[in-house]
Amino acid sequence: MTTNETMIGRADVNDVDAILAISNHDVDAVVHAVRSNSDAIFTWDYERTRQALSKLYEKAKTSQWNANDLAWDTEVDQLSVIEANRAQNRMIFEGHDLKGTPVESWGEDEWTQHAIEAQNWTLSQFMHGEQGALICTAQIVETVPWIDAKYYAATQVMDEARHVEVFARYLDTKLSGHYPINAHLKMLLDDIIADNRWDMTYLGMQIMVEGLALASFGFMHQMTTEPLLKQLLRYVMSDEARHVAFGVISLQEFYSQLTAAEIRERQEFAFEAAVRMRDRFLQQEVWEKLGVDVREMVDVTLNAPDRPIFQALLFSKIVPNCKKLGLLDAADGWLRHRFEELQVIQFEDWVDTSEEYTALDEVAKDRATAA
Ligand SMILES: [Fe+2]
Ligand SMILES: [Fe+2]
């Protein structure tokens, strides 16, 4: 039986020292190389047999948009935006007794500085994650054996280039600093890229990373009062919904041919990815930058009363999609039990993303309004 140690490198999911032992050692390097172990696959079967993928490909071709068309001339005063956001939304530590913690004496100014850093950090991680998606999807073009999937994945490569472009531009022109990639996100992306089984790229990227991105962009889209960021996020979300659907449609077909042992490996990979993504949201680099004790603050964050709600919302797309793929209940509900421990199982019957992309297509809606 596989243990937590072999899957995630620690017995207790909430072991703070083990979480912090993972750190990004080459923050000053300009490039990072990951060895890919996959074969590039040609197919001589050009028959278009996969209707759902074909439909998604047609949709992607007509839903392309140009990053230059967003309202980049919008004035963004980060400080006023943060104040407006804080006036409208409940924050994670609100109502939490911080006595005895490193931030017990913090007043308005410190919390404002924290919010600024947290925003720079969050958008930086979105940008790095988008580059991960760009690389993974280019890899899928090479490794997937089906022609319809190669066609679709090629459109996603273009989508992801545009996403990296918009987040980089927003960070450079509207915010006040970049962060290097979070250690846990980096570890996960490296694992996904290095795996030689083509379907694992899909599971790691399209189902787990992009499922979380879709929920997280939706959350920020609702929270922010800044119109350019709102517009940027809803355009990116239109694309992301197709990407997650691409994962669900492809893996549903592929998983139907796998053995129980092979499905169990996919369950374990999904669990590992879920833990890495949960760990990345602890924002350890922000506390470090603000000069407070990182270990204590990660501990406080893990135990914040509102944290299970924030964390669970981020998993609102992943859990139903894993259920649709049969990953929750295979092997006597192995992944269901893990998701119960992470307190995210309540989303299992929320809408899955295989069809949701039409509803989320803001680009088509805007074009219909303009016409
Ligand atoms: Fe993306
Ligand atoms: Fe994507």
mmCIF file of C-alpha atoms and ligand atoms in Angstrom:
data_model
loop_
_atom_site.group_PDB
_atom_site.id
_atom_site.type_symbol
_atom_site.label_atom_id
_atom_site.label_comp_id
_atom_site.label_asym_id
_atom_site.label_seq_id
_atom_site.Cartn_x
_atom_site.Cartn_y
_atom_site.Cartn_z
ATOM 1 C CA MET A 1 0.000 0.000 0.000
ATOM 2 C CA THR A 2 1.365 3.427 -0.946
ATOM 3 C CA THR A 3 1.897 5.691 2.050
ATOM 4 C CA ASN A 4 1.742 9.456 2.394
ATOM 5 C CA GLU A 5 5.558 9.418 2.678
ATOM 6 C CA THR A 6 6.039 7.883 -0.741
ATOM 7 C CA MET A 7 3.367 10.068 -2.358
ATOM 8 C CA ILE A 8 3.993 13.479 -0.813
ATOM 9 C CA GLY A 9 7.161 13.035 1.232
ATOM 10 C CA ARG A 10 5.550 13.323 4.692
ATOM 11 C CA ALA A 11 3.210 11.280 6.866
ATOM 12 C CA ASP A 12 1.043 14.163 8.085
ATOM 13 C CA VAL A 13 -0.463 16.357 5.360
ATOM 14 C CA ASN A 14 -0.365 19.350 7.748
ATOM 15 C CA ASP A 15 3.248 18.929 8.936
ATOM 16 C CA VAL A 16 4.401 22.574 8.740
ATOM 17 C CA ASP A 17 8.141 21.821 8.958
ATOM 18 C CA ALA A 18 7.916 19.370 6.083
ATOM 19 C CA ILE A 19 5.850 21.855 4.046
ATOM 20 C CA LEU A 20 8.471 24.558 4.574
ATOM 21 C CA ALA A 21 11.357 22.189 3.871
ATOM 22 C CA ILE A 22 10.334 22.425 0.214
ATOM 23 C CA SER A 23 11.801 25.641 -1.110
ATOM 24 C CA ASN A 24 12.807 27.166 -4.399
ATOM 25 C CA HIS A 25 16.613 27.156 -4.487
ATOM 26 C CA ASP A 26 17.250 28.783 -7.845
ATOM 27 C CA VAL A 27 15.196 31.977 -7.534
ATOM 28 C CA ASP A 28 17.878 33.976 -9.366
ATOM 29 C CA ALA A 29 18.186 31.630 -12.347
ATOM 30 C CA VAL A 30 16.718 32.872 -15.620
ATOM 31 C CA VAL A 31 15.917 29.413 -16.974
ATOM 32 C CA HIS A 32 14.846 26.128 -15.377
ATOM 33 C CA ALA A 33 15.278 22.849 -17.273
ATOM 34 C CA VAL A 34 13.077 19.771 -16.728
ATOM 35 C CA ARG A 35 13.889 16.547 -18.571
ATOM 36 C CA SER A 36 10.912 15.215 -20.462
ATOM 37 C CA ASN A 37 10.832 11.419 -20.683
ATOM 38 C CA SER A 38 8.093 11.145 -23.279
ATOM 39 C CA ASP A 39 8.088 9.915 -26.865
ATOM 40 C CA ALA A 40 6.769 12.287 -29.520
ATOM 41 C CA ILE A 41 4.024 10.329 -31.274
ATOM 42 C CA PHE A 42 3.060 10.580 -34.939
ATOM 43 C CA THR A 43 -0.290 9.122 -35.898
ATOM 44 C CA TRP A 44 -1.109 8.029 -39.451
ATOM 45 C CA ASP A 45 -4.781 7.749 -38.550
ATOM 46 C CA TYR A 46 -6.192 11.093 -39.682
ATOM 47 C CA GLU A 47 -9.807 9.936 -39.336
ATOM 48 C CA ARG A 48 -11.877 12.446 -37.329
ATOM 49 C CA THR A 49 -13.684 10.045 -35.022
ATOM 50 C CA ARG A 50 -13.920 11.973 -31.759
ATOM 51 C CA GLN A 51 -16.970 14.227 -32.028
ATOM 52 C CA ALA A 52 -16.717 15.908 -28.631
ATOM 53 C CA LEU A 53 -13.089 16.910 -29.244
ATOM 54 C CA SER A 54 -13.941 18.062 -32.737
ATOM 55 C CA LYS A 55 -16.726 20.296 -31.394
ATOM 56 C CA LEU A 56 -14.345 21.762 -28.806
ATOM 57 C CA TYR A 57 -11.728 22.433 -31.505
ATOM 58 C CA GLU A 58 -14.267 24.324 -33.662
ATOM 59 C CA LYS A 59 -15.291 26.366 -30.624
ATOM 60 C CA ALA A 60 -11.652 27.197 -29.831
ATOM 61 C CA LYS A 61 -10.975 28.411 -33.355
ATOM 62 C CA THR A 62 -13.812 30.947 -33.225
ATOM 63 C CA SER A 63 -13.158 32.037 -29.608
ATOM 64 C CA GLN A 64 -9.624 33.376 -30.037
ATOM 65 C CA TRP A 65 -9.066 36.918 -28.745
ATOM 66 C CA ASN A 66 -6.221 39.392 -28.837
ATOM 67 C CA ALA A 67 -4.610 40.481 -25.564
ATOM 68 C CA ASN A 68 -4.091 43.950 -27.054
ATOM 69 C CA ASP A 69 -7.873 44.452 -27.181
ATOM 70 C CA LEU A 70 -8.282 44.542 -23.387
ATOM 71 C CA ALA A 71 -8.720 48.006 -21.806
ATOM 72 C CA TRP A 72 -5.015 48.488 -20.993
ATOM 73 C CA ASP A 73 -5.493 52.262 -20.754
ATOM 74 C CA THR A 74 -7.453 51.739 -17.485
ATOM 75 C CA GLU A 75 -5.711 53.600 -14.638
ATOM 76 C CA VAL A 76 -4.975 51.169 -11.805
ATOM 77 C CA ASP A 77 -4.036 52.565 -8.421
ATOM 78 C CA GLN A 78 -3.178 49.361 -6.560
ATOM 79 C CA LEU A 79 -3.629 50.953 -3.134
ATOM 80 C CA SER A 80 -7.140 52.274 -3.823
ATOM 81 C CA VAL A 81 -8.119 48.956 -5.423
ATOM 82 C CA ILE A 82 -6.960 47.104 -2.323
ATOM 83 C CA GLU A 83 -8.914 49.419 -0.058
ATOM 84 C CA ALA A 84 -12.039 49.033 -2.201
ATOM 85 C CA ASN A 85 -11.649 45.232 -2.265
ATOM 86 C CA ARG A 86 -11.200 45.130 1.486
ATOM 87 C CA ALA A 87 -14.287 47.248 2.034
ATOM 88 C CA GLN A 88 -16.366 44.749 0.030
ATOM 89 C CA ASN A 89 -14.953 41.374 0.943
ATOM 90 C CA ARG A 90 -14.296 39.384 4.046
ATOM 91 C CA MET A 91 -10.604 38.535 4.412
ATOM 92 C CA ILE A 92 -9.184 35.232 5.584
ATOM 93 C CA PHE A 93 -7.977 36.384 9.022
ATOM 94 C CA GLU A 94 -10.988 38.564 9.812
ATOM 95 C CA GLY A 95 -12.533 37.733 13.151
ATOM 96 C CA HIS A 96 -9.596 35.435 13.955
ATOM 97 C CA ASP A 97 -7.842 35.983 17.279
ATOM 98 C CA LEU A 98 -4.227 36.762 16.332
ATOM 99 C CA LYS A 99 -3.031 37.304 19.877
ATOM 100 C CA GLY A 100 0.354 35.712 20.455
ATOM 101 C CA THR A 101 1.074 35.466 16.719
ATOM 102 C CA PRO A 102 3.793 37.460 14.885
ATOM 103 C CA VAL A 103 1.113 39.804 13.496
ATOM 104 C CA GLU A 104 -0.705 40.581 16.741
ATOM 105 C CA SER A 105 0.425 44.210 16.724
ATOM 106 C CA TRP A 106 -0.360 44.835 13.046
ATOM 107 C CA GLY A 107 -2.519 47.851 12.256
ATOM 108 C CA GLU A 108 -4.148 49.101 9.038
ATOM 109 C CA ASP A 109 -0.821 49.970 7.344
ATOM 110 C CA GLU A 110 0.710 46.536 7.842
ATOM 111 C CA TRP A 111 -2.407 44.757 6.629
ATOM 112 C CA THR A 112 -2.524 47.012 3.581
ATOM 113 C CA GLN A 113 1.119 46.172 2.822
ATOM 114 C CA HIS A 114 0.262 42.501 3.246
ATOM 115 C CA ALA A 115 -2.641 42.819 0.798
ATOM 116 C CA ILE A 116 -0.374 44.488 -1.780
ATOM 117 C CA GLU A 117 2.248 41.754 -1.484
ATOM 118 C CA ALA A 118 -0.412 39.045 -1.535
ATOM 119 C CA GLN A 119 -1.790 40.467 -4.787
ATOM 120 C CA ASN A 120 1.667 40.681 -6.410
ATOM 121 C CA TRP A 121 2.318 37.116 -5.271
ATOM 122 C CA THR A 122 -1.020 35.754 -6.471
ATOM 123 C CA LEU A 123 -0.799 37.257 -9.953
ATOM 124 C CA SER A 124 2.841 36.122 -10.230
ATOM 125 C CA GLN A 125 1.806 32.543 -9.450
ATOM 126 C CA PHE A 126 -0.996 32.768 -12.027
ATOM 127 C CA MET A 127 1.598 33.867 -14.593
ATOM 128 C CA HIS A 128 4.015 31.032 -13.747
ATOM 129 C CA GLY A 129 1.166 28.509 -13.738
ATOM 130 C CA GLU A 130 0.122 29.736 -17.190
ATOM 131 C CA GLN A 131 3.638 29.113 -18.463
ATOM 132 C CA GLY A 132 3.380 25.604 -17.004
ATOM 133 C CA ALA A 133 0.153 25.158 -18.997
ATOM 134 C CA LEU A 134 1.860 26.440 -22.143
ATOM 135 C CA ILE A 135 4.646 23.862 -21.804
ATOM 136 C CA CYS A 136 2.372 20.968 -20.785
ATOM 137 C CA THR A 137 -0.010 21.564 -23.655
ATOM 138 C CA ALA A 138 2.813 21.773 -26.199
ATOM 139 C CA GLN A 139 3.899 18.416 -24.740
ATOM 140 C CA ILE A 140 0.373 17.005 -25.238
ATOM 141 C CA VAL A 141 0.505 18.012 -28.920
ATOM 142 C CA GLU A 142 3.548 15.726 -29.165
ATOM 143 C CA THR A 143 2.506 12.830 -26.960
ATOM 144 C CA VAL A 144 -1.240 12.255 -27.401
ATOM 145 C CA PRO A 145 -1.886 9.554 -30.015
ATOM 146 C CA TRP A 146 -5.244 10.937 -31.296
ATOM 147 C CA ILE A 147 -5.398 13.406 -34.194
ATOM 148 C CA ASP A 148 -8.488 15.235 -32.835
ATOM 149 C CA ALA A 149 -6.659 15.804 -29.533
ATOM 150 C CA LYS A 150 -3.524 17.091 -31.296
ATOM 151 C CA TYR A 151 -5.677 19.598 -33.211
ATOM 152 C CA TYR A 152 -7.420 20.797 -30.076
ATOM 153 C CA ALA A 153 -4.230 20.954 -27.982
ATOM 154 C CA ALA A 154 -2.627 23.170 -30.645
ATOM 155 C CA THR A 155 -5.345 25.796 -30.025
ATOM 156 C CA GLN A 156 -4.729 25.554 -26.313
ATOM 157 C CA VAL A 157 -1.028 26.298 -26.820
ATOM 158 C CA MET A 158 -2.060 29.623 -28.390
ATOM 159 C CA ASP A 159 -4.529 30.288 -25.550
ATOM 160 C CA GLU A 160 -1.825 29.711 -22.925
ATOM 161 C CA ALA A 161 0.669 31.994 -24.682
ATOM 162 C CA ARG A 162 -1.986 34.710 -24.509
ATOM 163 C CA HIS A 163 -2.583 34.001 -20.811
ATOM 164 C CA VAL A 164 1.098 34.288 -19.924
ATOM 165 C CA GLU A 165 1.158 37.510 -21.951
ATOM 166 C CA VAL A 166 -1.805 39.146 -20.144
ATOM 167 C CA PHE A 167 -0.684 38.240 -16.623
ATOM 168 C CA ALA A 168 2.898 39.388 -17.322
ATOM 169 C CA ARG A 169 1.627 42.655 -18.769
ATOM 170 C CA TYR A 170 -0.763 43.260 -15.864
ATOM 171 C CA LEU A 171 2.044 42.643 -13.349
ATOM 172 C CA ASP A 172 4.468 44.908 -15.213
ATOM 173 C CA THR A 173 2.148 47.822 -15.877
ATOM 174 C CA LYS A 174 -0.426 47.780 -13.052
ATOM 175 C CA LEU A 175 1.098 46.147 -9.955
ATOM 176 C CA SER A 176 4.228 46.697 -7.900
ATOM 177 C CA GLY A 177 6.466 43.660 -8.087
ATOM 178 C CA HIS A 178 6.995 40.083 -9.274
ATOM 179 C CA TYR A 179 7.532 36.953 -7.162
ATOM 180 C CA PRO A 180 9.471 33.864 -8.259
ATOM 181 C CA ILE A 181 7.493 30.655 -8.669
ATOM 182 C CA ASN A 182 6.225 29.083 -5.447
ATOM 183 C CA ALA A 183 8.219 25.965 -4.505
ATOM 184 C CA HIS A 184 5.165 23.683 -4.322
ATOM 185 C CA LEU A 185 3.780 24.823 -7.657
ATOM 186 C CA LYS A 186 7.202 24.347 -9.230
ATOM 187 C CA MET A 187 7.517 20.845 -7.822
ATOM 188 C CA LEU A 188 4.098 19.903 -9.176
ATOM 189 C CA LEU A 189 4.781 21.322 -12.656
ATOM 190 C CA ASP A 190 8.135 19.521 -12.770
ATOM 191 C CA ASP A 191 6.451 16.217 -11.826
ATOM 192 C CA ILE A 192 3.772 16.652 -14.485
ATOM 193 C CA ILE A 193 6.292 17.459 -17.234
ATOM 194 C CA ALA A 194 8.690 14.652 -16.279
ATOM 195 C CA ASP A 195 6.008 11.897 -16.242
ATOM 196 C CA ASN A 196 6.268 9.738 -19.364
ATOM 197 C CA ARG A 197 2.586 8.700 -19.454
ATOM 198 C CA TRP A 198 0.741 11.134 -21.767
ATOM 199 C CA ASP A 199 -2.509 10.973 -19.837
ATOM 200 C CA MET A 200 -0.738 12.117 -16.645
ATOM 201 C CA THR A 201 -0.010 15.455 -18.303
ATOM 202 C CA TYR A 202 -3.753 15.857 -18.788
ATOM 203 C CA LEU A 203 -4.599 14.796 -15.244
ATOM 204 C CA GLY A 204 -1.985 17.053 -13.669
ATOM 205 C CA MET A 205 -2.576 20.072 -15.890
ATOM 206 C CA GLN A 206 -6.101 20.053 -17.381
ATOM 207 C CA ILE A 207 -7.896 18.479 -14.422
ATOM 208 C CA MET A 208 -5.921 19.534 -11.345
ATOM 209 C CA VAL A 209 -3.958 22.747 -12.089
ATOM 210 C CA GLU A 210 -6.465 24.231 -14.534
ATOM 211 C CA GLY A 211 -9.457 23.048 -12.484
ATOM 212 C CA LEU A 212 -8.044 24.964 -9.547
ATOM 213 C CA ALA A 213 -7.167 27.937 -11.775
ATOM 214 C CA LEU A 214 -10.722 28.115 -13.090
ATOM 215 C CA ALA A 215 -12.146 28.190 -9.550
ATOM 216 C CA SER A 216 -9.501 30.620 -8.373
ATOM 217 C CA PHE A 217 -9.943 33.040 -11.307
ATOM 218 C CA GLY A 218 -13.710 32.891 -10.722
ATOM 219 C CA PHE A 219 -13.217 33.722 -7.056
ATOM 220 C CA MET A 220 -10.944 36.680 -7.846
ATOM 221 C CA HIS A 221 -13.230 37.832 -10.668
ATOM 222 C CA GLN A 222 -16.054 38.067 -8.141
ATOM 223 C CA MET A 223 -13.930 39.763 -5.487
ATOM 224 C CA THR A 224 -12.088 42.416 -7.433
ATOM 225 C CA THR A 225 -13.494 45.884 -7.995
ATOM 226 C CA GLU A 226 -10.872 46.684 -10.690
ATOM 227 C CA PRO A 227 -12.498 46.656 -14.163
ATOM 228 C CA LEU A 228 -9.428 45.711 -16.256
ATOM 229 C CA LEU A 229 -8.591 42.731 -14.035
ATOM 230 C CA LYS A 230 -12.260 41.680 -14.096
ATOM 231 C CA GLN A 231 -12.291 41.766 -17.894
ATOM 232 C CA LEU A 232 -8.932 39.981 -18.169
ATOM 233 C CA LEU A 233 -10.051 37.218 -15.808
ATOM 234 C CA ARG A 234 -13.363 36.562 -17.496
ATOM 235 C CA TYR A 235 -11.666 36.291 -20.895
ATOM 236 C CA VAL A 236 -9.071 33.901 -19.490
ATOM 237 C CA MET A 237 -11.858 31.892 -17.806
ATOM 238 C CA SER A 238 -13.661 31.462 -21.152
ATOM 239 C CA ASP A 239 -10.555 29.678 -22.426
ATOM 240 C CA GLU A 240 -9.858 27.748 -19.209
ATOM 241 C CA ALA A 241 -13.332 26.191 -19.199
ATOM 242 C CA ARG A 242 -12.544 24.659 -22.613
ATOM 243 C CA HIS A 243 -9.183 23.418 -21.345
ATOM 244 C CA VAL A 244 -10.704 21.601 -18.386
ATOM 245 C CA ALA A 245 -13.384 20.143 -20.711
ATOM 246 C CA PHE A 246 -10.556 18.900 -22.976
ATOM 247 C CA GLY A 247 -9.120 17.008 -20.011
ATOM 248 C CA VAL A 248 -12.431 15.513 -18.912
ATOM 249 C CA ILE A 249 -13.461 14.392 -22.427
ATOM 250 C CA SER A 250 -10.063 12.857 -23.260
ATOM 251 C CA LEU A 251 -9.533 11.074 -19.960
ATOM 252 C CA GLN A 252 -13.075 9.662 -19.811
ATOM 253 C CA GLU A 253 -12.296 7.708 -22.970
ATOM 254 C CA PHE A 254 -8.784 6.699 -21.952
ATOM 255 C CA TYR A 255 -9.615 5.638 -18.370
ATOM 256 C CA SER A 256 -12.296 3.227 -19.603
ATOM 257 C CA GLN A 257 -9.456 1.016 -20.912
ATOM 258 C CA LEU A 258 -7.237 1.077 -17.811
ATOM 259 C CA THR A 259 -6.809 -1.657 -15.206
ATOM 260 C CA ALA A 260 -7.706 -1.122 -11.539
ATOM 261 C CA ALA A 261 -3.993 -0.831 -10.672
ATOM 262 C CA GLU A 262 -3.486 1.853 -13.321
ATOM 263 C CA ILE A 263 -6.529 3.803 -12.096
ATOM 264 C CA ARG A 264 -5.156 3.642 -8.560
ATOM 265 C CA GLU A 265 -1.914 5.293 -9.803
ATOM 266 C CA ARG A 266 -4.025 8.104 -11.264
ATOM 267 C CA GLN A 267 -5.843 8.522 -7.947
ATOM 268 C CA GLU A 268 -2.531 8.859 -6.126
ATOM 269 C CA PHE A 269 -1.266 11.399 -8.640
ATOM 270 C CA ALA A 270 -4.473 13.440 -8.214
ATOM 271 C CA PHE A 271 -4.003 13.380 -4.436
ATOM 272 C CA GLU A 272 -0.365 14.463 -4.692
ATOM 273 C CA ALA A 273 -1.359 17.332 -6.993
ATOM 274 C CA ALA A 274 -4.146 18.393 -4.606
ATOM 275 C CA VAL A 275 -1.731 18.555 -1.664
ATOM 276 C CA ARG A 276 0.881 20.540 -3.634
ATOM 277 C CA MET A 277 -1.755 23.055 -4.683
ATOM 278 C CA ARG A 278 -3.123 23.348 -1.157
ATOM 279 C CA ASP A 279 0.450 23.976 0.078
ATOM 280 C CA ARG A 280 1.070 26.627 -2.552
ATOM 281 C CA PHE A 281 -1.861 28.667 -1.235
ATOM 282 C CA LEU A 282 -0.174 29.046 2.150
ATOM 283 C CA GLN A 283 1.748 31.976 0.555
ATOM 284 C CA GLN A 284 4.990 31.318 2.440
ATOM 285 C CA GLU A 285 6.958 33.772 0.223
ATOM 286 C CA VAL A 286 4.686 36.672 1.228
ATOM 287 C CA TRP A 287 5.384 36.218 4.948
ATOM 288 C CA GLU A 288 9.087 35.927 4.200
ATOM 289 C CA LYS A 289 9.038 39.207 2.266
ATOM 290 C CA LEU A 290 7.162 40.955 5.090
ATOM 291 C CA GLY A 291 9.826 39.812 7.536
ATOM 292 C CA VAL A 292 7.586 37.872 9.931
ATOM 293 C CA ASP A 293 8.163 34.329 11.175
ATOM 294 C CA VAL A 294 7.119 32.149 8.236
ATOM 295 C CA ARG A 295 6.680 28.958 10.231
ATOM 296 C CA GLU A 296 4.357 30.560 12.748
ATOM 297 C CA MET A 297 2.316 32.321 10.081
ATOM 298 C CA VAL A 298 1.891 29.181 7.979
ATOM 299 C CA ASP A 299 0.697 27.462 11.132
ATOM 300 C CA VAL A 300 -1.759 30.314 11.816
ATOM 301 C CA THR A 301 -2.969 30.147 8.188
ATOM 302 C CA LEU A 302 -3.518 26.385 8.353
ATOM 303 C CA ASN A 303 -5.677 26.900 11.435
ATOM 304 C CA ALA A 304 -7.540 30.075 10.418
ATOM 305 C CA PRO A 305 -11.280 29.519 10.996
ATOM 306 C CA ASP A 306 -12.232 30.587 7.449
ATOM 307 C CA ARG A 307 -9.481 28.668 5.702
ATOM 308 C CA PRO A 308 -11.467 25.461 5.066
ATOM 309 C CA ILE A 309 -14.069 27.549 3.178
ATOM 310 C CA PHE A 310 -11.471 29.330 1.017
ATOM 311 C CA GLN A 311 -9.625 26.091 0.370
ATOM 312 C CA ALA A 312 -12.764 24.139 -0.402
ATOM 313 C CA LEU A 313 -14.005 26.738 -2.903
ATOM 314 C CA LEU A 314 -10.773 26.358 -4.832
ATOM 315 C CA PHE A 315 -11.497 22.641 -5.200
ATOM 316 C CA SER A 316 -15.052 23.190 -6.450
ATOM 317 C CA LYS A 317 -14.173 22.189 -10.039
ATOM 318 C CA ILE A 318 -11.599 19.494 -9.290
ATOM 319 C CA VAL A 319 -13.813 17.277 -7.119
ATOM 320 C CA PRO A 320 -16.789 16.932 -9.551
ATOM 321 C CA ASN A 321 -14.398 16.416 -12.471
ATOM 322 C CA CYS A 322 -12.545 13.649 -10.592
ATOM 323 C CA LYS A 323 -15.940 12.097 -9.841
ATOM 324 C CA LYS A 324 -16.936 12.222 -13.496
ATOM 325 C CA LEU A 325 -13.676 10.448 -14.384
ATOM 326 C CA GLY A 326 -14.437 7.672 -11.889
ATOM 327 C CA LEU A 327 -11.422 8.583 -9.753
ATOM 328 C CA LEU A 328 -13.344 9.311 -6.545
ATOM 329 C CA ASP A 329 -14.860 5.896 -6.002
ATOM 330 C CA ALA A 330 -12.424 3.478 -7.640
ATOM 331 C CA ALA A 331 -10.323 1.339 -5.252
ATOM 332 C CA ASP A 332 -13.000 1.430 -2.513
ATOM 333 C CA GLY A 333 -13.250 5.201 -2.567
ATOM 334 C CA TRP A 334 -9.558 5.784 -1.939
ATOM 335 C CA LEU A 335 -9.542 9.334 -3.358
ATOM 336 C CA ARG A 336 -12.919 10.134 -1.772
ATOM 337 C CA HIS A 337 -11.361 9.454 1.652
ATOM 338 C CA ARG A 338 -8.354 11.651 0.844
ATOM 339 C CA PHE A 339 -10.638 14.490 -0.286
ATOM 340 C CA GLU A 340 -12.639 14.042 2.926
ATOM 341 C CA GLU A 341 -9.432 14.568 4.899
ATOM 342 C CA LEU A 342 -8.691 17.722 2.883
ATOM 343 C CA GLN A 343 -12.298 18.830 3.655
ATOM 344 C CA VAL A 344 -13.254 19.328 0.012
ATOM 345 C CA ILE A 345 -15.569 16.382 -0.675
ATOM 346 C CA GLN A 346 -18.777 18.434 -0.424
ATOM 347 C CA PHE A 347 -18.335 19.626 -4.033
ATOM 348 C CA GLU A 348 -18.657 16.193 -5.598
ATOM 349 C CA ASP A 349 -22.088 16.904 -7.077
ATOM 350 C CA TRP A 350 -21.377 20.413 -8.329
ATOM 351 C CA VAL A 351 -21.474 20.904 -12.083
ATOM 352 C CA ASP A 352 -18.543 19.263 -13.853
ATOM 353 C CA THR A 353 -16.718 21.149 -16.614
ATOM 354 C CA SER A 354 -17.252 18.882 -19.645
ATOM 355 C CA GLU A 355 -20.120 21.084 -20.882
ATOM 356 C CA GLU A 356 -19.702 24.250 -18.836
ATOM 357 C CA TYR A 357 -17.455 25.961 -21.386
ATOM 358 C CA THR A 358 -20.420 27.217 -23.436
ATOM 359 C CA ALA A 359 -21.915 28.977 -20.407
ATOM 360 C CA LEU A 360 -18.556 30.548 -19.541
ATOM 361 C CA ASP A 361 -17.841 31.827 -23.056
ATOM 362 C CA GLU A 362 -17.762 35.560 -22.398
ATOM 363 C CA VAL A 363 -15.868 36.220 -25.629
ATOM 364 C CA ALA A 364 -18.765 34.932 -27.762
ATOM 365 C CA LYS A 365 -21.281 36.850 -25.623
ATOM 366 C CA ASP A 366 -19.358 40.124 -26.057
ATOM 367 C CA ARG A 367 -19.141 39.601 -29.817
ATOM 368 C CA ALA A 368 -22.881 38.903 -30.022
ATOM 369 C CA THR A 369 -23.583 42.138 -28.080
ATOM 370 C CA ALA A 370 -21.222 44.167 -30.287
ATOM 371 C CA ALA A 371 -22.699 42.810 -33.547
HETATM 372 FE FE FE B 1 -4.368 29.397 -19.095
HETATM 373 FE FE FE B 2 -5.541 26.714 -19.572
#
